Each structure stands twice: as structure tokens, then as C-alpha cells.
Amino acid sequence: DVKVTQSSRYLVKRTGEKVFLECVQDMDHENMFWYRQDPGLGLRLIYFSYDVKMKEKGDIPEGYSVSREKKERFSLILESASTNQTSMYLCASSPYYTEAFFGQGTRLTVV
Amino acid sequence: DAKTTQPPSMDCAEGRAANLPCNHSTISGNEYVYWYRQIHSQGPQYIIHGLKNNETNEMASLIITEDRKSSTLILPHATLRDTAVYYCIVRGGADGLTFGKGTHLIIQP
């Protein structure tokens, strides 16, 4: 079975902290994605990567950066966390032209 | 920009077929149609995808119109566990996977 693992299920951070959300997949997939999900707004794409060291902005990249140094790992970085970044963050991976597999999500609270 | 249009909500009686429509009139030749669902508090789950032929798997059937501008996801015998938000997405191979608001399907006992 494909496994997409997010490093934490729940996280509480302080305003202004630098936050790293880690995602690891075990199926050698080319594509990896980071989303946030908020009530009434659905899933919104933050960044995605189609290969190592490649990244593309999604719909809401402001306030975030990403890193993909190895194929299996895609990190989302909040350079200076703010309260409006409190959300559920979901990571996914997929090969080209087939389905994506999602992790269980990280519920981040910024206080 | 949304590439797909879905009704915000639908009801279906338990045991009946649930037919979920999706419009994707600007789909391009290399884009596939994907369907996912999300049950509350879980990550989205893949259901099915197709390019131009109809597809069927153990979960559902996907009917794509000949002009590829719309599709229908069919859950043949809906159960209460099928209550979820269903997302229709069009995507090329190395594209981002962009979700719209989806359809909230409610299965009534």
C-alpha cells in the first residue's frame, strides 16, 4: 500500500516562529503537493513539485515556501507563522497521470 | 480559476444509485478527469479517473460525454458510508491537483 506520512498530527506554534511540516512518501512518486483546508473554503493548493528541486506555486503560496531535496520528501515551511495560518495541512503524492494519495493531515494551531 | 463546476449538494436514498454530475467545458486533450471524496476529518480518497472512455472499478463508474465537456460519477448502490464531499478534478500529468468546492452528497436512510 502507498503510504504518505506527515510528521505530526497536531502542532501548536507561536506567532513568528519558523515552522516545518514534513511529508514523506514511499512509492517513488514524481509529484508531491501541499494543501491547506479551512471550513467553507475547501482544499486550496499551496505548492506542488513535479520533480526533485522543482517547485510550482499553487493558488495560495504567500507566506509559505517549500523544499524538495529528495524525491520522497516534501517540506512546507512557514517562515514566520501567523494566526491566519492556523489550518489543517494535507500532503499528497502521485505519479504522472494517475491518482494522488493523501496523508492524514497536520492540524496546525498558531497562537 | 475553477476548471470544473459541480452542484454544492445532493441527496440520495440509501440503496439507490447516486449520480454526481460535473461540467468541465474547458478540458484540454491531455487532461484526465479524476474523482475524489473526502469523509469528515480524513484526507481525500481517490475514487476513479478517465480520459475519454467510460471507466468502472469496485467503487464507482465514470461516464464521460463524447465531447469530454462533462462527466457523471455513479455510485451504484449508495450506503450511509458514502456520505461525503465529492470532488471532480481535471488534470494533466505534471499539473497541480486543484480542488473546487465539490458536491456534498448526503445519503438518506
PDB file of N, CA, C and O in Angstrom, chain A residues 40-82:
ATOM      1  N   GLY A  40     -15.459  25.899   4.853  1.00  0.00           N
ATOM      2  CA  GLY A  40     -16.093  26.771   3.863  1.00  0.00           C
ATOM      3  C   GLY A  40     -15.216  27.149   2.687  1.00  0.00           C
ATOM      4  O   GLY A  40     -15.712  27.727   1.708  1.00  0.00           O
ATOM      5  N   LEU A  41     -13.928  26.838   2.762  1.00  0.00           N
ATOM      6  CA  LEU A  41     -13.010  27.213   1.672  1.00  0.00           C
ATOM      7  C   LEU A  41     -12.475  26.004   0.926  1.00  0.00           C
ATOM      8  O   LEU A  41     -11.792  26.152  -0.100  1.00  0.00           O
ATOM      9  N   GLY A  42     -12.721  24.821   1.437  1.00  0.00           N
ATOM     10  CA  GLY A  42     -12.277  23.618   0.738  1.00  0.00           C
ATOM     11  C   GLY A  42     -10.769  23.442   0.794  1.00  0.00           C
ATOM     12  O   GLY A  42     -10.068  24.057   1.609  1.00  0.00           O
ATOM     13  N   LEU A  43     -10.271  22.599  -0.095  1.00  0.00           N
ATOM     14  CA  LEU A  43      -8.833  22.330  -0.187  1.00  0.00           C
ATOM     15  C   LEU A  43      -8.206  23.334  -1.140  1.00  0.00           C
ATOM     16  O   LEU A  43      -8.607  23.441  -2.287  1.00  0.00           O
ATOM     17  N   ARG A  44      -7.188  24.035  -0.656  1.00  0.00           N
ATOM     18  CA  ARG A  44      -6.514  25.012  -1.511  1.00  0.00           C
ATOM     19  C   ARG A  44      -5.047  24.628  -1.664  1.00  0.00           C
ATOM     20  O   ARG A  44      -4.373  24.346  -0.683  1.00  0.00           O
ATOM     21  N   LEU A  45      -4.586  24.632  -2.917  1.00  0.00           N
ATOM     22  CA  LEU A  45      -3.235  24.194  -3.227  1.00  0.00           C
ATOM     23  C   LEU A  45      -2.241  25.305  -2.895  1.00  0.00           C
ATOM     24  O   LEU A  45      -2.366  26.432  -3.395  1.00  0.00           O
ATOM     25  N   ILE A  46      -1.234  24.974  -2.095  1.00  0.00           N
ATOM     26  CA  ILE A  46      -0.224  25.956  -1.690  1.00  0.00           C
ATOM     27  C   ILE A  46       0.970  25.893  -2.648  1.00  0.00           C
ATOM     28  O   ILE A  46       1.338  26.886  -3.267  1.00  0.00           O
ATOM     29  N   TYR A  47       1.574  24.738  -2.744  1.00  0.00           N
ATOM     30  CA  TYR A  47       2.696  24.495  -3.648  1.00  0.00           C
ATOM     31  C   TYR A  47       2.622  23.048  -4.118  1.00  0.00           C
ATOM     32  O   TYR A  47       2.059  22.188  -3.444  1.00  0.00           O
ATOM     33  N   PHE A  48       3.226  22.787  -5.261  1.00  0.00           N
ATOM     34  CA  PHE A  48       3.449  21.415  -5.660  1.00  0.00           C
ATOM     35  C   PHE A  48       4.818  21.282  -6.317  1.00  0.00           C
ATOM     36  O   PHE A  48       5.442  22.280  -6.688  1.00  0.00           O
ATOM     37  N   SER A  49       5.252  20.061  -6.433  1.00  0.00           N
ATOM     38  CA  SER A  49       6.570  19.763  -7.007  1.00  0.00           C
ATOM     39  C   SER A  49       6.422  18.571  -7.939  1.00  0.00           C
ATOM     40  O   SER A  49       5.808  17.566  -7.562  1.00  0.00           O
ATOM     41  N   TYR A  50       6.968  18.670  -9.136  1.00  0.00           N
ATOM     42  CA  TYR A  50       6.862  17.574 -10.082  1.00  0.00           C
ATOM     43  C   TYR A  50       8.176  16.821 -10.241  1.00  0.00           C
ATOM     44  O   TYR A  50       8.283  15.904 -11.059  1.00  0.00           O
ATOM     45  N   ASP A  51       9.189  17.234  -9.494  1.00  0.00           N
ATOM     46  CA  ASP A  51      10.467  16.520  -9.520  1.00  0.00           C
ATOM     47  C   ASP A  51      11.349  17.084  -8.409  1.00  0.00           C
ATOM     48  O   ASP A  51      11.063  18.158  -7.845  1.00  0.00           O
ATOM     49  N   VAL A  52      12.434  16.392  -8.140  1.00  0.00           N
ATOM     50  CA  VAL A  52      13.371  16.865  -7.115  1.00  0.00           C
ATOM     51  C   VAL A  52      13.855  18.268  -7.467  1.00  0.00           C
ATOM     52  O   VAL A  52      14.160  18.564  -8.623  1.00  0.00           O
ATOM     53  N   LYS A  53      13.883  19.122  -6.475  1.00  0.00           N
ATOM     54  CA  LYS A  53      14.346  20.511  -6.578  1.00  0.00           C
ATOM     55  C   LYS A  53      13.436  21.385  -7.448  1.00  0.00           C
ATOM     56  O   LYS A  53      13.719  22.569  -7.652  1.00  0.00           O
ATOM     57  N   MET A  54      12.341  20.836  -7.963  1.00  0.00           N
ATOM     58  CA  MET A  54      11.400  21.633  -8.765  1.00  0.00           C
ATOM     59  C   MET A  54      10.200  21.966  -7.892  1.00  0.00           C
ATOM     60  O   MET A  54       9.732  21.135  -7.102  1.00  0.00           O
ATOM     61  N   LYS A  55       9.699  23.193  -8.048  1.00  0.00           N
ATOM     62  CA  LYS A  55       8.509  23.589  -7.304  1.00  0.00           C
ATOM     63  C   LYS A  55       7.689  24.555  -8.149  1.00  0.00           C
ATOM     64  O   LYS A  55       8.239  25.313  -8.965  1.00  0.00           O
ATOM     65  N   GLU A  56       6.405  24.512  -7.921  1.00  0.00           N
ATOM     66  CA  GLU A  56       5.485  25.414  -8.604  1.00  0.00           C
ATOM     67  C   GLU A  56       4.523  25.987  -7.572  1.00  0.00           C
ATOM     68  O   GLU A  56       4.051  25.256  -6.686  1.00  0.00           O
ATOM     69  N   LYS A  57       4.210  27.262  -7.714  1.00  0.00           N
ATOM     70  CA  LYS A  57       3.235  27.877  -6.817  1.00  0.00           C
ATOM     71  C   LYS A  57       1.846  27.370  -7.152  1.00  0.00           C
ATOM     72  O   LYS A  57       1.499  27.200  -8.321  1.00  0.00           O
ATOM     73  N   GLY A  58       1.077  27.156  -6.095  1.00  0.00           N
ATOM     74  CA  GLY A  58      -0.328  26.842  -6.271  1.00  0.00           C
ATOM     75  C   GLY A  58      -1.162  28.102  -6.200  1.00  0.00           C
ATOM     76  O   GLY A  58      -0.730  29.168  -6.638  1.00  0.00           O
ATOM     77  N   ASP A  59      -2.336  27.983  -5.598  1.00  0.00           N
ATOM     78  CA  ASP A  59      -3.256  29.118  -5.559  1.00  0.00           C
ATOM     79  C   ASP A  59      -2.978  30.094  -4.424  1.00  0.00           C
ATOM     80  O   ASP A  59      -3.305  31.271  -4.521  1.00  0.00           O
ATOM     81  N   ILE A  60      -2.354  29.618  -3.343  1.00  0.00           N
ATOM     82  CA  ILE A  60      -2.149  30.486  -2.176  1.00  0.00           C
ATOM     83  C   ILE A  60      -0.742  30.319  -1.602  1.00  0.00           C
ATOM     84  O   ILE A  60      -0.554  29.927  -0.458  1.00  0.00           O
ATOM     85  N   PRO A  61       0.313  30.667  -2.345  1.00  0.00           N
ATOM     86  CA  PRO A  61       1.672  30.429  -1.864  1.00  0.00           C
ATOM     87  C   PRO A  61       2.199  31.466  -0.862  1.00  0.00           C
ATOM     88  O   PRO A  61       3.219  31.223  -0.215  1.00  0.00           O
ATOM     89  N   GLU A  62       1.491  32.577  -0.735  1.00  0.00           N
ATOM     90  CA  GLU A  62       2.029  33.674   0.089  1.00  0.00           C
ATOM     91  C   GLU A  62       2.186  33.234   1.542  1.00  0.00           C
ATOM     92  O   GLU A  62       1.276  32.684   2.156  1.00  0.00           O
ATOM     93  N   GLY A  63       3.359  33.519   2.094  1.00  0.00           N
ATOM     94  CA  GLY A  63       3.631  33.175   3.486  1.00  0.00           C
ATOM     95  C   GLY A  63       4.225  31.796   3.677  1.00  0.00           C
ATOM     96  O   GLY A  63       4.526  31.400   4.804  1.00  0.00           O
ATOM     97  N   TYR A  64       4.374  31.060   2.554  1.00  0.00           N
ATOM     98  CA  TYR A  64       4.896  29.691   2.599  1.00  0.00           C
ATOM     99  C   TYR A  64       6.071  29.538   1.645  1.00  0.00           C
ATOM    100  O   TYR A  64       6.177  30.256   0.657  1.00  0.00           O
ATOM    101  N   SER A  65       6.937  28.579   1.937  1.00  0.00           N
ATOM    102  CA  SER A  65       7.933  28.119   0.979  1.00  0.00           C
ATOM    103  C   SER A  65       8.002  26.602   1.087  1.00  0.00           C
ATOM    104  O   SER A  65       7.413  26.013   1.999  1.00  0.00           O
ATOM    105  N   VAL A  66       8.694  25.980   0.148  1.00  0.00           N
ATOM    106  CA  VAL A  66       8.791  24.519   0.140  1.00  0.00           C
ATOM    107  C   VAL A  66      10.208  24.110  -0.204  1.00  0.00           C
ATOM    108  O   VAL A  66      10.996  24.888  -0.739  1.00  0.00           O
ATOM    109  N   SER A  67      10.503  22.853   0.114  1.00  0.00           N
ATOM    110  CA  SER A  67      11.814  22.294  -0.200  1.00  0.00           C
ATOM    111  C   SER A  67      11.620  20.844  -0.622  1.00  0.00           C
ATOM    112  O   SER A  67      10.911  20.090   0.050  1.00  0.00           O
ATOM    113  N   ARG A  68      12.290  20.465  -1.725  1.00  0.00           N
ATOM    114  CA  ARG A  68      12.277  19.064  -2.138  1.00  0.00           C
ATOM    115  C   ARG A  68      13.694  18.703  -2.586  1.00  0.00           C
ATOM    116  O   ARG A  68      14.031  18.770  -3.747  1.00  0.00           O
ATOM    117  N   GLU A  69      14.463  18.265  -1.605  1.00  0.00           N
ATOM    118  CA  GLU A  69      15.852  17.892  -1.856  1.00  0.00           C
ATOM    119  C   GLU A  69      15.966  16.414  -2.249  1.00  0.00           C
ATOM    120  O   GLU A  69      16.908  16.011  -2.930  1.00  0.00           O
ATOM    121  N   LYS A  70      15.037  15.604  -1.803  1.00  0.00           N
ATOM    122  CA  LYS A  70      14.986  14.192  -2.150  1.00  0.00           C
ATOM    123  C   LYS A  70      13.600  13.875  -2.679  1.00  0.00           C
ATOM    124  O   LYS A  70      12.618  14.509  -2.293  1.00  0.00           O
ATOM    125  N   LYS A  71      13.523  12.876  -3.532  1.00  0.00           N
ATOM    126  CA  LYS A  71      12.257  12.573  -4.200  1.00  0.00           C
ATOM    127  C   LYS A  71      11.160  12.221  -3.214  1.00  0.00           C
ATOM    128  O   LYS A  71       9.994  12.539  -3.425  1.00  0.00           O
ATOM    129  N   GLU A  72      11.508  11.546  -2.121  1.00  0.00           N
ATOM    130  CA  GLU A  72      10.490  11.048  -1.221  1.00  0.00           C
ATOM    131  C   GLU A  72      10.006  12.077  -0.198  1.00  0.00           C
ATOM    132  O   GLU A  72       9.036  11.832   0.505  1.00  0.00           O
ATOM    133  N   ARG A  73      10.666  13.215  -0.109  1.00  0.00           N
ATOM    134  CA  ARG A  73      10.356  14.159   0.974  1.00  0.00           C
ATOM    135  C   ARG A  73      10.031  15.543   0.426  1.00  0.00           C
ATOM    136  O   ARG A  73      10.776  16.088  -0.392  1.00  0.00           O
ATOM    137  N   PHE A  74       8.927  16.102   0.926  1.00  0.00           N
ATOM    138  CA  PHE A  74       8.495  17.439   0.502  1.00  0.00           C
ATOM    139  C   PHE A  74       8.125  18.216   1.757  1.00  0.00           C
ATOM    140  O   PHE A  74       7.220  17.815   2.496  1.00  0.00           O
ATOM    141  N   SER A  75       8.849  19.281   2.005  1.00  0.00           N
ATOM    142  CA  SER A  75       8.671  20.042   3.234  1.00  0.00           C
ATOM    143  C   SER A  75       7.968  21.366   2.954  1.00  0.00           C
ATOM    144  O   SER A  75       8.281  22.050   1.978  1.00  0.00           O
ATOM    145  N   LEU A  76       7.044  21.712   3.822  1.00  0.00           N
ATOM    146  CA  LEU A  76       6.364  23.013   3.765  1.00  0.00           C
ATOM    147  C   LEU A  76       6.906  23.861   4.913  1.00  0.00           C
ATOM    148  O   LEU A  76       6.978  23.389   6.052  1.00  0.00           O
ATOM    149  N   ILE A  77       7.292  25.083   4.596  1.00  0.00           N
ATOM    150  CA  ILE A  77       7.919  25.961   5.579  1.00  0.00           C
ATOM    151  C   ILE A  77       7.087  27.231   5.730  1.00  0.00           C
ATOM    152  O   ILE A  77       6.754  27.886   4.737  1.00  0.00           O
ATOM    153  N   LEU A  78       6.736  27.513   6.988  1.00  0.00           N
ATOM    154  CA  LEU A  78       6.101  28.787   7.314  1.00  0.00           C
ATOM    155  C   LEU A  78       7.208  29.652   7.896  1.00  0.00           C
ATOM    156  O   LEU A  78       7.708  29.394   8.998  1.00  0.00           O
ATOM    157  N   GLU A  79       7.650  30.636   7.139  1.00  0.00           N
ATOM    158  CA  GLU A  79       8.829  31.408   7.524  1.00  0.00           C
ATOM    159  C   GLU A  79       8.615  32.161   8.848  1.00  0.00           C
ATOM    160  O   GLU A  79       9.516  32.245   9.669  1.00  0.00           O
ATOM    161  N   SER A  80       7.442  32.707   9.028  1.00  0.00           N
ATOM    162  CA  SER A  80       7.101  33.425  10.265  1.00  0.00           C
ATOM    163  C   SER A  80       5.607  33.201  10.497  1.00  0.00           C
ATOM    164  O   SER A  80       4.776  33.901   9.924  1.00  0.00           O
ATOM    165  N   ALA A  81       5.315  32.208  11.320  1.00  0.00           N
ATOM    166  CA  ALA A  81       3.925  31.776  11.453  1.00  0.00           C
ATOM    167  C   ALA A  81       3.023  32.902  11.950  1.00  0.00           C
ATOM    168  O   ALA A  81       3.403  33.695  12.829  1.00  0.00           O
ATOM    169  N   SER A  82       1.835  32.942  11.391  1.00  0.00           N
ATOM    170  CA  SER A  82       0.836  33.918  11.832  1.00  0.00           C
ATOM    171  C   SER A  82      -0.463  33.191  12.153  1.00  0.00           C
ATOM    172  O   SER A  82      -0.681  32.054  11.717  1.00  0.00           O
TER     173      SER A  82
END
